[in-house]
mmCIF file of C-alpha atoms and ligand atoms in Angstrom:
data_model
loop_
_atom_site.group_PDB
_atom_site.id
_atom_site.type_symbol
_atom_site.label_atom_id
_atom_site.label_comp_id
_atom_site.label_asym_id
_atom_site.label_seq_id
_atom_site.Cartn_x
_atom_site.Cartn_y
_atom_site.Cartn_z
ATOM 1 C CA UNK A 1 0.000 0.000 0.000
ATOM 2 C CA UNK A 2 1.304 3.440 -0.870
ATOM 3 C CA UNK A 3 -0.021 6.095 1.465
ATOM 4 C CA UNK A 4 -0.164 9.773 0.553
ATOM 5 C CA UNK A 5 3.153 11.597 0.937
ATOM 6 C CA UNK A 6 1.550 14.494 2.770
ATOM 7 C CA UNK A 7 0.879 12.179 5.730
ATOM 8 C CA UNK A 8 4.496 12.636 6.797
ATOM 9 C CA UNK A 9 3.420 16.131 7.890
ATOM 10 C CA UNK A 10 0.443 15.018 9.933
ATOM 11 C CA UNK A 11 0.988 15.187 13.688
ATOM 12 C CA UNK A 12 -1.267 13.858 16.409
ATOM 13 C CA UNK A 13 -2.351 14.378 19.981
ATOM 14 C CA UNK A 14 0.217 12.223 21.733
ATOM 15 C CA UNK A 15 -1.633 12.546 25.056
ATOM 16 C CA UNK A 16 -3.779 9.686 23.708
ATOM 17 C CA UNK A 17 -0.648 7.473 23.583
ATOM 18 C CA UNK A 18 -0.013 8.300 27.245
ATOM 19 C CA UNK A 19 -3.603 7.201 27.958
ATOM 20 C CA UNK A 20 -2.954 3.890 26.238
ATOM 21 C CA UNK A 21 0.156 3.336 28.369
ATOM 22 C CA UNK A 22 -1.749 4.208 31.538
ATOM 23 C CA UNK A 23 -4.504 1.748 30.545
ATOM 24 C CA UNK A 24 -1.870 -0.967 30.028
ATOM 25 C CA UNK A 25 -0.456 -0.248 33.476
ATOM 26 C CA UNK A 26 -3.964 -0.651 34.958
ATOM 27 C CA UNK A 27 -4.532 -3.872 32.981
ATOM 28 C CA UNK A 28 -1.317 -5.225 34.528
ATOM 29 C CA UNK A 29 -2.959 -4.816 37.939
ATOM 30 C CA UNK A 30 -1.489 -1.452 38.974
ATOM 31 C CA UNK A 31 -3.114 1.644 40.420
ATOM 32 C CA UNK A 32 -3.012 4.672 38.114
ATOM 33 C CA UNK A 33 -3.698 8.303 39.002
ATOM 34 C CA UNK A 34 -4.852 9.746 35.661
ATOM 35 C CA UNK A 35 -3.584 13.299 35.325
ATOM 36 C CA UNK A 36 -2.636 13.026 31.652
ATOM 37 C CA UNK A 37 -5.709 13.649 29.512
ATOM 38 C CA UNK A 38 -8.051 16.643 29.448
ATOM 39 C CA UNK A 39 -11.058 14.334 29.510
ATOM 40 C CA UNK A 40 -13.605 14.549 32.305
ATOM 41 C CA UNK A 41 -14.764 11.978 34.843
ATOM 42 C CA UNK A 42 -17.854 14.106 35.510
ATOM 43 C CA UNK A 43 -21.173 13.155 33.934
ATOM 44 C CA UNK A 44 -23.056 15.537 31.636
ATOM 45 C CA UNK A 45 -25.874 17.257 33.598
ATOM 46 C CA UNK A 46 -29.105 15.228 33.560
ATOM 47 C CA UNK A 47 -31.272 17.951 32.015
ATOM 48 C CA UNK A 48 -29.026 17.922 28.911
ATOM 49 C CA UNK A 49 -29.206 14.140 28.646
ATOM 50 C CA UNK A 50 -33.003 14.199 29.060
ATOM 51 C CA UNK A 51 -33.476 16.872 26.368
ATOM 52 C CA UNK A 52 -31.314 14.843 23.989
ATOM 53 C CA UNK A 53 -33.244 11.639 24.717
ATOM 54 C CA UNK A 54 -36.485 13.484 24.068
ATOM 55 C CA UNK A 55 -35.190 14.831 20.757
ATOM 56 C CA UNK A 56 -34.314 11.308 19.714
ATOM 57 C CA UNK A 57 -37.763 10.052 20.728
ATOM 58 C CA UNK A 58 -39.308 12.985 18.835
ATOM 59 C CA UNK A 59 -37.601 11.781 15.686
ATOM 60 C CA UNK A 60 -34.769 14.312 15.380
ATOM 61 C CA UNK A 61 -32.713 11.491 13.972
ATOM 62 C CA UNK A 62 -32.288 12.518 10.348
ATOM 63 C CA UNK A 63 -29.930 15.011 8.719
ATOM 64 C CA UNK A 64 -30.218 18.652 9.722
ATOM 65 C CA UNK A 65 -28.837 21.829 8.066
ATOM 66 C CA UNK A 66 -25.070 21.862 7.515
ATOM 67 C CA UNK A 67 -24.864 25.134 9.490
ATOM 68 C CA UNK A 68 -26.602 23.493 12.472
ATOM 69 C CA UNK A 69 -30.200 23.872 13.553
ATOM 70 C CA UNK A 70 -31.289 27.539 13.415
ATOM 71 C CA UNK A 71 -32.498 27.699 17.035
ATOM 72 C CA UNK A 72 -29.132 26.573 18.394
ATOM 73 C CA UNK A 73 -27.236 29.011 16.155
ATOM 74 C CA UNK A 74 -29.470 31.820 17.323
ATOM 75 C CA UNK A 75 -29.100 30.915 21.018
ATOM 76 C CA UNK A 76 -25.358 30.453 20.792
ATOM 77 C CA UNK A 77 -24.984 33.884 19.171
ATOM 78 C CA UNK A 78 -27.054 35.357 22.026
ATOM 79 C CA UNK A 79 -25.016 33.488 24.633
ATOM 80 C CA UNK A 80 -21.699 34.681 23.180
ATOM 81 C CA UNK A 81 -23.038 38.230 22.873
ATOM 82 C CA UNK A 82 -23.863 38.178 26.573
ATOM 83 C CA UNK A 83 -20.558 36.709 27.755
ATOM 84 C CA UNK A 84 -18.315 38.586 25.298
ATOM 85 C CA UNK A 85 -20.211 41.868 24.878
ATOM 86 C CA UNK A 86 -20.623 41.388 21.117
ATOM 87 C CA UNK A 87 -23.341 41.518 18.467
ATOM 88 C CA UNK A 88 -23.212 38.270 16.520
ATOM 89 C CA UNK A 89 -26.299 36.838 14.817
ATOM 90 C CA UNK A 90 -27.018 33.259 13.809
ATOM 91 C CA UNK A 91 -25.356 34.035 10.447
ATOM 92 C CA UNK A 92 -22.066 34.184 12.328
ATOM 93 C CA UNK A 93 -22.417 30.628 13.698
ATOM 94 C CA UNK A 94 -21.674 27.250 12.110
ATOM 95 C CA UNK A 95 -22.235 24.267 14.417
ATOM 96 C CA UNK A 96 -19.433 21.675 14.455
ATOM 97 C CA UNK A 97 -18.937 18.133 15.728
ATOM 98 C CA UNK A 98 -16.725 19.345 18.631
ATOM 99 C CA UNK A 99 -14.307 22.189 19.127
ATOM 100 C CA UNK A 100 -11.473 20.517 17.266
ATOM 101 C CA UNK A 101 -12.947 20.587 13.716
ATOM 102 C CA UNK A 102 -12.754 24.391 13.788
ATOM 103 C CA UNK A 103 -8.962 24.090 13.813
ATOM 104 C CA UNK A 104 -8.550 22.144 10.564
ATOM 105 C CA UNK A 105 -11.399 24.020 8.877
ATOM 106 C CA UNK A 106 -9.880 27.369 9.877
ATOM 107 C CA UNK A 107 -6.685 26.496 8.007
ATOM 108 C CA UNK A 108 -8.601 25.083 5.037
ATOM 109 C CA UNK A 109 -10.589 28.300 4.805
ATOM 110 C CA UNK A 110 -7.902 30.878 5.558
ATOM 111 C CA UNK A 111 -4.422 29.526 4.742
ATOM 112 C CA UNK A 112 -2.645 29.260 1.407
ATOM 113 C CA UNK A 113 0.359 26.976 0.880
ATOM 114 C CA UNK A 114 3.490 28.713 2.163
ATOM 115 C CA UNK A 115 1.633 31.152 4.433
ATOM 116 C CA UNK A 116 3.271 31.597 7.801
ATOM 117 C CA UNK A 117 1.175 31.025 10.893
ATOM 118 C CA UNK A 118 2.062 32.064 14.431
ATOM 119 C CA UNK A 119 0.991 29.453 16.955
ATOM 120 C CA UNK A 120 1.586 28.845 20.668
ATOM 121 C CA UNK A 121 4.251 26.293 21.618
ATOM 122 C CA UNK A 122 3.916 24.666 24.100
ATOM 123 C CA UNK A 123 0.343 24.570 22.836
ATOM 124 C CA UNK A 124 -2.464 22.309 21.732
ATOM 125 C CA UNK A 125 -0.606 19.983 19.320
ATOM 126 C CA UNK A 126 -3.270 19.985 16.624
ATOM 127 C CA UNK A 127 -2.321 23.529 15.535
ATOM 128 C CA UNK A 128 1.204 22.474 14.553
ATOM 129 C CA UNK A 129 -0.119 19.296 12.948
ATOM 130 C CA UNK A 130 -2.744 21.037 10.806
ATOM 131 C CA UNK A 131 -0.549 23.973 9.782
ATOM 132 C CA UNK A 132 2.133 21.637 8.467
ATOM 133 C CA UNK A 133 -0.250 19.023 7.039
ATOM 134 C CA UNK A 134 -2.067 21.695 5.046
ATOM 135 C CA UNK A 135 1.133 23.205 3.619
ATOM 136 C CA UNK A 136 1.610 26.205 5.890
ATOM 137 C CA UNK A 137 4.753 27.251 7.717
ATOM 138 C CA UNK A 138 4.449 27.255 11.497
ATOM 139 C CA UNK A 139 6.067 30.050 13.502
ATOM 140 C CA UNK A 140 5.989 28.930 17.143
ATOM 141 C CA UNK A 141 5.720 31.605 19.822
ATOM 142 C CA UNK A 142 6.074 30.867 23.487
ATOM 143 C CA UNK A 143 5.188 32.020 26.997
ATOM 144 C CA UNK A 144 7.596 32.771 29.837
ATOM 145 C CA UNK A 145 7.260 32.403 33.588
ATOM 146 C CA UNK A 146 6.026 35.655 35.101
ATOM 147 C CA UNK A 147 5.162 36.479 38.700
ATOM 148 C CA UNK A 148 1.801 34.690 38.991
ATOM 149 C CA UNK A 149 1.409 32.923 35.652
ATOM 150 C CA UNK A 150 2.957 32.440 32.217
ATOM 151 C CA UNK A 151 3.215 35.587 30.093
ATOM 152 C CA UNK A 152 3.634 36.424 26.435
ATOM 153 C CA UNK A 153 6.603 38.440 25.254
ATOM 154 C CA UNK A 154 4.919 40.465 22.513
ATOM 155 C CA UNK A 155 8.203 41.978 21.265
ATOM 156 C CA UNK A 156 9.598 38.497 20.805
ATOM 157 C CA UNK A 157 6.388 37.450 19.030
ATOM 158 C CA UNK A 158 6.421 40.500 16.744
ATOM 159 C CA UNK A 159 10.025 39.868 15.692
ATOM 160 C CA UNK A 160 8.950 36.567 14.140
ATOM 161 C CA UNK A 161 6.526 38.265 11.736
ATOM 162 C CA UNK A 162 7.552 38.532 8.069
ATOM 163 C CA UNK A 163 5.578 39.632 4.988
ATOM 164 C CA UNK A 164 4.548 35.956 4.573
ATOM 165 C CA UNK A 165 2.903 35.830 8.029
ATOM 166 C CA UNK A 166 -0.854 35.812 7.503
ATOM 167 C CA UNK A 167 -2.429 34.065 10.473
ATOM 168 C CA UNK A 168 -2.096 33.670 14.214
ATOM 169 C CA UNK A 169 -3.577 31.120 16.602
ATOM 170 C CA UNK A 170 -4.433 32.602 19.998
ATOM 171 C CA UNK A 171 -5.470 30.276 22.807
ATOM 172 C CA UNK A 172 -5.866 32.636 25.720
ATOM 173 C CA UNK A 173 -6.756 30.517 28.779
ATOM 174 C CA UNK A 174 -4.220 28.203 27.369
ATOM 175 C CA UNK A 175 -3.724 24.464 27.187
ATOM 176 C CA UNK A 176 -1.264 23.260 28.514
ATOM 177 C CA UNK A 177 0.079 26.222 30.510
ATOM 178 C CA UNK A 178 -3.112 27.763 31.902
ATOM 179 C CA UNK A 179 -1.734 31.100 30.679
ATOM 180 C CA UNK A 180 -4.053 34.069 30.573
ATOM 181 C CA UNK A 181 -3.357 37.487 29.069
ATOM 182 C CA UNK A 182 -3.952 40.538 31.236
ATOM 183 C CA UNK A 183 -6.246 43.236 29.848
ATOM 184 C CA UNK A 184 -3.217 45.279 28.737
ATOM 185 C CA UNK A 185 -1.567 42.260 27.099
ATOM 186 C CA UNK A 186 -4.752 41.354 25.234
ATOM 187 C CA UNK A 187 -5.134 44.956 24.005
ATOM 188 C CA UNK A 188 -1.486 45.054 22.916
ATOM 189 C CA UNK A 189 -1.906 41.709 21.132
ATOM 190 C CA UNK A 190 -4.948 43.066 19.274
ATOM 191 C CA UNK A 191 -2.965 46.139 18.193
ATOM 192 C CA UNK A 192 -0.107 43.941 16.972
ATOM 193 C CA UNK A 193 -2.546 41.773 15.005
ATOM 194 C CA UNK A 194 -4.127 44.810 13.350
ATOM 195 C CA UNK A 195 -0.718 46.399 12.656
ATOM 196 C CA UNK A 196 0.360 43.291 10.742
ATOM 197 C CA UNK A 197 -3.029 42.602 9.178
ATOM 198 C CA UNK A 198 -3.265 39.064 10.586
ATOM 199 C CA UNK A 199 -6.358 36.866 10.759
ATOM 200 C CA UNK A 200 -6.924 34.940 13.994
ATOM 201 C CA UNK A 201 -8.034 31.510 15.134
ATOM 202 C CA UNK A 202 -9.293 32.458 18.576
ATOM 203 C CA UNK A 203 -9.430 29.159 20.469
ATOM 204 C CA UNK A 204 -11.781 29.729 23.391
ATOM 205 C CA UNK A 205 -12.162 26.091 24.473
ATOM 206 C CA UNK A 206 -11.727 27.128 28.138
ATOM 207 C CA UNK A 207 -13.548 30.481 28.118
ATOM 208 C CA UNK A 208 -16.122 29.229 30.640
ATOM 209 C CA UNK A 209 -13.811 27.045 32.746
ATOM 210 C CA UNK A 210 -13.028 29.921 35.071
ATOM 211 C CA UNK A 211 -12.869 30.006 38.857
ATOM 212 C CA UNK A 212 -11.958 33.618 39.575
ATOM 213 C CA UNK A 213 -12.282 36.829 37.574
ATOM 214 C CA UNK A 214 -13.911 37.219 34.164
ATOM 215 C CA UNK A 215 -12.870 35.833 30.781
ATOM 216 C CA UNK A 216 -12.080 38.329 28.039
ATOM 217 C CA UNK A 217 -12.225 37.626 24.326
ATOM 218 C CA UNK A 218 -9.759 38.960 21.784
ATOM 219 C CA UNK A 219 -12.626 38.944 19.267
ATOM 220 C CA UNK A 220 -14.534 41.489 21.366
ATOM 221 C CA UNK A 221 -11.830 44.174 21.168
ATOM 222 C CA UNK A 222 -12.171 47.118 18.782
ATOM 223 C CA UNK A 223 -11.591 46.134 15.152
ATOM 224 C CA UNK A 224 -11.102 42.433 15.953
ATOM 225 C CA UNK A 225 -14.507 40.893 15.222
ATOM 226 C CA UNK A 226 -13.808 40.883 11.481
ATOM 227 C CA UNK A 227 -10.386 39.300 12.035
ATOM 228 C CA UNK A 228 -11.317 36.397 14.296
ATOM 229 C CA UNK A 229 -12.825 32.974 13.908
ATOM 230 C CA UNK A 230 -13.748 31.789 17.394
ATOM 231 C CA UNK A 231 -13.576 28.121 18.398
ATOM 232 C CA UNK A 232 -16.451 27.335 20.759
ATOM 233 C CA UNK A 233 -17.050 23.958 22.391
ATOM 234 C CA UNK A 234 -19.706 22.386 24.606
ATOM 235 C CA UNK A 235 -17.126 19.769 25.696
ATOM 236 C CA UNK A 236 -15.718 21.335 28.842
ATOM 237 C CA UNK A 237 -18.338 23.672 30.325
ATOM 238 C CA UNK A 238 -21.058 21.030 30.232
ATOM 239 C CA UNK A 239 -18.816 17.941 30.569
ATOM 240 C CA UNK A 240 -19.758 16.823 27.059
ATOM 241 C CA UNK A 241 -16.356 15.748 25.696
ATOM 242 C CA UNK A 242 -17.685 12.539 24.155
ATOM 243 C CA UNK A 243 -20.782 14.104 22.603
ATOM 244 C CA UNK A 244 -18.738 16.022 20.045
ATOM 245 C CA UNK A 245 -20.439 19.388 19.721
ATOM 246 C CA UNK A 246 -19.024 22.845 19.225
ATOM 247 C CA UNK A 247 -19.166 25.765 16.810
ATOM 248 C CA UNK A 248 -17.172 28.160 14.675
ATOM 249 C CA UNK A 249 -18.178 31.778 15.201
ATOM 250 C CA UNK A 250 -17.026 34.683 13.066
ATOM 251 C CA UNK A 251 -17.560 36.856 9.986
ATOM 252 C CA UNK A 252 -20.380 35.556 7.752
ATOM 253 C CA UNK A 253 -18.126 35.298 4.705
ATOM 254 C CA UNK A 254 -15.837 32.856 6.524
ATOM 255 C CA UNK A 255 -18.725 31.028 8.225
ATOM 256 C CA UNK A 256 -20.303 30.316 4.821
ATOM 257 C CA UNK A 257 -17.056 28.664 3.703
ATOM 258 C CA UNK A 258 -16.826 26.707 6.969
ATOM 259 C CA UNK A 259 -20.407 25.484 6.477
ATOM 260 C CA UNK A 260 -19.475 24.355 2.964
ATOM 261 C CA UNK A 261 -16.576 22.417 4.476
ATOM 262 C CA UNK A 262 -19.137 20.877 6.873
ATOM 263 C CA UNK A 263 -21.064 19.542 3.871
ATOM 264 C CA UNK A 264 -17.861 18.036 2.520
ATOM 265 C CA UNK A 265 -16.741 16.542 5.822
ATOM 266 C CA UNK A 266 -19.747 15.384 7.828
ATOM 267 C CA UNK A 267 -22.889 16.809 6.148
ATOM 268 C CA UNK A 268 -24.122 18.092 9.480
ATOM 269 C CA UNK A 269 -23.330 17.780 13.179
ATOM 270 C CA UNK A 270 -25.257 15.177 15.153
ATOM 271 C CA UNK A 271 -28.882 16.314 14.954
ATOM 272 C CA UNK A 272 -30.501 15.297 18.270
ATOM 273 C CA UNK A 273 -27.479 16.370 20.328
ATOM 274 C CA UNK A 274 -28.133 19.938 19.206
ATOM 275 C CA UNK A 275 -31.384 19.859 21.213
ATOM 276 C CA UNK A 276 -29.346 18.846 24.256
ATOM 277 C CA UNK A 277 -27.147 21.858 23.559
ATOM 278 C CA UNK A 278 -30.204 24.135 23.486
ATOM 279 C CA UNK A 279 -31.073 22.832 26.944
ATOM 280 C CA UNK A 280 -27.444 23.359 28.027
ATOM 281 C CA UNK A 281 -27.647 27.034 27.034
ATOM 282 C CA UNK A 282 -31.168 27.828 28.213
ATOM 283 C CA UNK A 283 -32.040 25.303 30.933
ATOM 284 C CA UNK A 284 -31.016 24.860 34.564
ATOM 285 C CA UNK A 285 -27.370 25.936 34.952
ATOM 286 C CA UNK A 286 -26.768 24.245 38.299
ATOM 287 C CA UNK A 287 -25.080 21.257 36.605
ATOM 288 C CA UNK A 288 -22.493 23.518 34.948
ATOM 289 C CA UNK A 289 -21.927 25.366 38.245
ATOM 290 C CA UNK A 290 -21.320 22.093 40.074
ATOM 291 C CA UNK A 291 -18.785 21.050 37.444
ATOM 292 C CA UNK A 292 -16.847 24.273 38.097
ATOM 293 C CA UNK A 293 -17.036 23.803 41.871
ATOM 294 C CA UNK A 294 -15.615 20.304 41.616
ATOM 295 C CA UNK A 295 -12.825 21.398 39.292
ATOM 296 C CA UNK A 296 -11.882 24.312 41.535
ATOM 297 C CA UNK A 297 -11.537 22.035 44.559
ATOM 298 C CA UNK A 298 -9.262 19.745 42.545
ATOM 299 C CA UNK A 299 -7.149 22.675 41.346
ATOM 300 C CA UNK A 300 -6.652 24.042 44.848
ATOM 301 C CA UNK A 301 -5.547 20.692 46.274
ATOM 302 C CA UNK A 302 -3.291 19.817 43.346
ATOM 303 C CA UNK A 303 -1.543 23.220 43.302
ATOM 304 C CA UNK A 304 -0.899 23.225 47.002
ATOM 305 C CA UNK A 305 0.405 19.636 46.987
ATOM 306 C CA UNK A 306 2.669 20.278 43.994
ATOM 307 C CA UNK A 307 4.119 23.417 45.554
ATOM 308 C CA UNK A 308 4.832 21.470 48.740
ATOM 309 C CA UNK A 309 7.318 19.336 46.780
ATOM 310 C CA UNK A 310 10.838 20.669 47.151
ATOM 311 C CA UNK A 311 12.014 21.900 43.742
ATOM 312 C CA UNK A 312 8.610 22.170 42.023
ATOM 313 C CA UNK A 313 7.178 25.544 41.054
ATOM 314 C CA UNK A 314 3.519 25.561 40.033
ATOM 315 C CA UNK A 315 1.275 28.534 39.179
ATOM 316 C CA UNK A 316 -2.405 28.541 40.121
ATOM 317 C CA UNK A 317 -4.289 29.540 36.942
ATOM 318 C CA UNK A 318 -7.707 31.181 37.354
ATOM 319 C CA UNK A 319 -9.051 29.236 34.394
ATOM 320 C CA UNK A 320 -8.690 25.933 32.445
ATOM 321 C CA UNK A 321 -8.179 22.598 34.181
ATOM 322 C CA UNK A 322 -4.435 22.330 33.589
ATOM 323 C CA UNK A 323 -1.315 22.880 35.671
ATOM 324 C CA UNK A 324 2.140 23.263 34.148
ATOM 325 C CA UNK A 325 4.669 22.865 36.948
ATOM 326 C CA UNK A 326 8.351 23.583 36.425
ATOM 327 C CA UNK A 327 10.170 20.337 37.277
ATOM 328 C CA UNK A 328 13.685 21.279 36.154
ATOM 329 C CA UNK A 329 15.314 20.805 39.526
ATOM 330 C CA UNK A 330 13.415 17.670 40.578
ATOM 331 C CA UNK A 331 14.301 16.003 37.284
ATOM 332 C CA UNK A 332 17.927 16.948 37.846
ATOM 333 C CA UNK A 333 17.816 15.684 41.431
ATOM 334 C CA UNK A 334 16.411 12.313 40.294
ATOM 335 C CA UNK A 335 19.023 12.123 37.530
ATOM 336 C CA UNK A 336 16.646 12.488 34.561
ATOM 337 C CA UNK A 337 17.443 14.542 31.510
ATOM 338 C CA UNK A 338 14.908 12.862 29.235
ATOM 339 C CA UNK A 339 11.191 13.695 29.560
ATOM 340 C CA UNK A 340 9.926 10.292 28.468
ATOM 341 C CA UNK A 341 12.186 8.423 30.889
ATOM 342 C CA UNK A 342 11.009 10.657 33.722
ATOM 343 C CA UNK A 343 7.334 10.234 32.783
ATOM 344 C CA UNK A 344 7.585 6.444 32.475
ATOM 345 C CA UNK A 345 9.520 6.102 35.729
ATOM 346 C CA UNK A 346 6.884 8.174 37.554
ATOM 347 C CA UNK A 347 4.133 5.955 36.130
ATOM 348 C CA UNK A 348 5.956 2.749 37.059
ATOM 349 C CA UNK A 349 7.031 3.864 40.509
ATOM 350 C CA UNK A 350 4.023 5.883 41.660
ATOM 351 C CA UNK A 351 1.147 5.288 39.225
ATOM 352 C CA UNK A 352 0.952 9.043 38.585
ATOM 353 C CA UNK A 353 0.336 9.537 34.881
ATOM 354 C CA UNK A 354 0.958 12.909 33.236
ATOM 355 C CA UNK A 355 2.006 14.503 29.971
ATOM 356 C CA UNK A 356 5.214 16.427 29.545
ATOM 357 C CA UNK A 357 6.084 19.506 27.539
ATOM 358 C CA UNK A 358 7.018 17.134 24.685
ATOM 359 C CA UNK A 359 3.327 16.416 24.083
ATOM 360 C CA UNK A 360 2.601 20.043 23.208
ATOM 361 C CA UNK A 361 4.532 20.819 20.067
ATOM 362 C CA UNK A 362 8.088 20.408 18.888
ATOM 363 C CA UNK A 363 10.487 21.724 21.573
ATOM 364 C CA UNK A 364 12.104 25.052 20.737
ATOM 365 C CA UNK A 365 15.891 25.218 20.251
ATOM 366 C CA UNK A 366 16.696 27.429 23.245
ATOM 367 C CA UNK A 367 14.530 25.718 25.874
ATOM 368 C CA UNK A 368 16.249 25.162 29.219
ATOM 369 C CA UNK A 369 13.477 24.761 31.784
ATOM 370 C CA UNK A 370 11.508 21.527 32.024
ATOM 371 C CA UNK A 371 7.751 21.284 32.512
ATOM 372 C CA UNK A 372 5.099 18.629 32.876
ATOM 373 C CA UNK A 373 1.335 19.000 32.491
ATOM 374 C CA UNK A 374 -1.275 17.841 34.960
ATOM 375 C CA UNK A 375 -4.922 17.751 33.864
ATOM 376 C CA UNK A 376 -7.233 17.497 36.875
ATOM 377 C CA UNK A 377 -10.474 17.108 34.924
ATOM 378 C CA UNK A 378 -10.504 13.317 35.091
ATOM 379 C CA UNK A 379 -9.499 12.547 38.676
ATOM 380 C CA UNK A 380 -11.270 12.967 42.025
ATOM 381 C CA UNK A 381 -9.855 14.882 44.970
ATOM 382 C CA UNK A 382 -9.132 11.752 47.046
ATOM 383 C CA UNK A 383 -7.078 10.302 44.180
ATOM 384 C CA UNK A 384 -5.244 13.578 43.607
ATOM 385 C CA UNK A 385 -4.253 13.518 47.272
ATOM 386 C CA UNK A 386 -3.156 9.885 47.218
ATOM 387 C CA UNK A 387 -1.345 10.096 43.872
ATOM 388 C CA UNK A 388 0.476 13.335 44.558
ATOM 389 C CA UNK A 389 1.621 12.204 47.977
ATOM 390 C CA UNK A 390 3.182 9.126 46.334
ATOM 391 C CA UNK A 391 4.713 11.443 43.723
ATOM 392 C CA UNK A 392 6.094 13.636 46.497
ATOM 393 C CA UNK A 393 7.613 10.679 48.351
ATOM 394 C CA UNK A 394 9.204 9.449 45.134
ATOM 395 C CA UNK A 395 10.750 12.843 44.413
ATOM 396 C CA UNK A 396 11.939 13.480 47.965
HETATM 397 C C1 PLP B 1 -7.013 24.296 23.409
HETATM 398 C C2 PLP B 1 -7.996 23.307 22.920
HETATM 399 N N1 PLP B 1 -8.670 23.549 21.794
HETATM 400 C C3 PLP B 1 -9.558 22.682 21.310
HETATM 401 C C4 PLP B 1 -9.832 21.506 21.957
HETATM 402 C C5 PLP B 1 -10.816 20.549 21.350
HETATM 403 O O1 PLP B 1 -11.988 20.509 22.036
HETATM 404 P P1 PLP B 1 -13.090 19.401 21.709
HETATM 405 O O2 PLP B 1 -12.823 18.253 22.603
HETATM 406 O O3 PLP B 1 -14.366 20.066 21.963
HETATM 407 O O4 PLP B 1 -12.940 19.033 20.277
HETATM 408 C C6 PLP B 1 -9.162 21.197 23.134
HETATM 409 C C7 PLP B 1 -9.410 19.923 23.829
HETATM 410 O O5 PLP B 1 -8.764 19.511 24.752
HETATM 411 C C8 PLP B 1 -8.212 22.116 23.632
HETATM 412 O O6 PLP B 1 -7.522 21.871 24.747
#
C-alpha cells in the first residue's frame, strides 16, 4: 500500500498514547492516578441528557442543516453576545462536531500553501499538525514564567513576523500552561494583530472554565470581530467531551465557507445532540456550576500539593483545568534529563500519569526549563491527594 506523501506532515495528539500506556499499566494490575488527559470523569448534567433523549424520541434522527439547527445558532450567538459583549447573529455561527474541527477548517478556509502562521508552543498539538499538514509554515511563539502565571513576550512574538505571516492562533486561557493574558496584554496583542493585518483563530475552548475573575475575548476588542474565527465547544463547560459538539463563530463570509466544508466533511453535526445543547444554554445551569465547583476544589488541592514538593514551582491559573509545573530541579535531582524516561519512571514507581512539555509541540531550540502538564479534569480529589503524595515521596 502506498499512502499519501503528505501524511508525513500530519501530527497527532500524543496525550492519547499516554492514555494507552496508563490503561496498560492498569490492565497489569497497577493503580493509576490519571492526570494526563483533558477528559472529564464528571457526567453531563441530567437535564441535557433528558433533552437529547427526548429529541431522539421525537424523531430528530435525520440530517439537519449543515450550518446546524437555526435555534441553536441563534441561542449560541445570544449566549456569546452576553458573555463577550458582542453583536453576533445566527449568520455568524456554524455548528461543528466538537471544538477541534474548527482548527482544521480554519486552516482550510484561511491559509494558502506557504503562508506563515504564528501558533503557541507549548500549545495544543493539533495547531502544529494542521498547519504543516495543510502546507503552511508554522512560527511557534512561546510564553515565559512571570510572577503569577505564564506571560507572552509580545516583542519576541512580533520579531517573528515577516511579509509571509498571515495568520495567528491565539489560545488565551491556554492548554497546557493555563496562561491568561492581562487586559493590557490582550489589548497590545490586538494592536499587533491589526498592525500586521493578521487573521486569527481564537481558540476559546476554556472560556467558561473559570474560577476567579472574568474571561475576556480577543474577538470582542475594537476592530477584531472581522479578524477572528472563534472556536467554541460544549465539551468542557457542560462535561460533554464525548458528545462532540461545538461551533465556529465569526464573519459571515468565513462562516459560509466553513459550512461548505461541513457539507464536505460530515454533512451536518449530530442532529438530536443539538437539542441537548439548546437545553445546556437555556435550561437549569446548576449542573455547569457544580462542574466548576468540583474542578476548583481539585485545582486548589493539586496546586498546594505540587508546591509542597521541594524543587517544584507551580502557578495557580484562574481558568482551564491544567497545571504546568516547572520540574527542572526535581528532574535533575532524580538524575533524569529525558522527559519520556522521567514520565515512564513516575508511572511505574508511583502510578501518577501525566504529559510532559514534549506532548505540546516540537520543543524550541533554546529551551532550558523543564515542565510537565497535569490535567485534573478526570481525577477525584481523594485520588489527587493519594497520587500526589506518592509522587512527592518518590521525588523526595
Ligand atoms: C485548546 C484546545 N482547543 C480545542 C480543543 C478541542 O476541544 P473538543 O474536545 O471540543 O474538540 C481542546 C481539547 O482539549 C483544547 O484543549
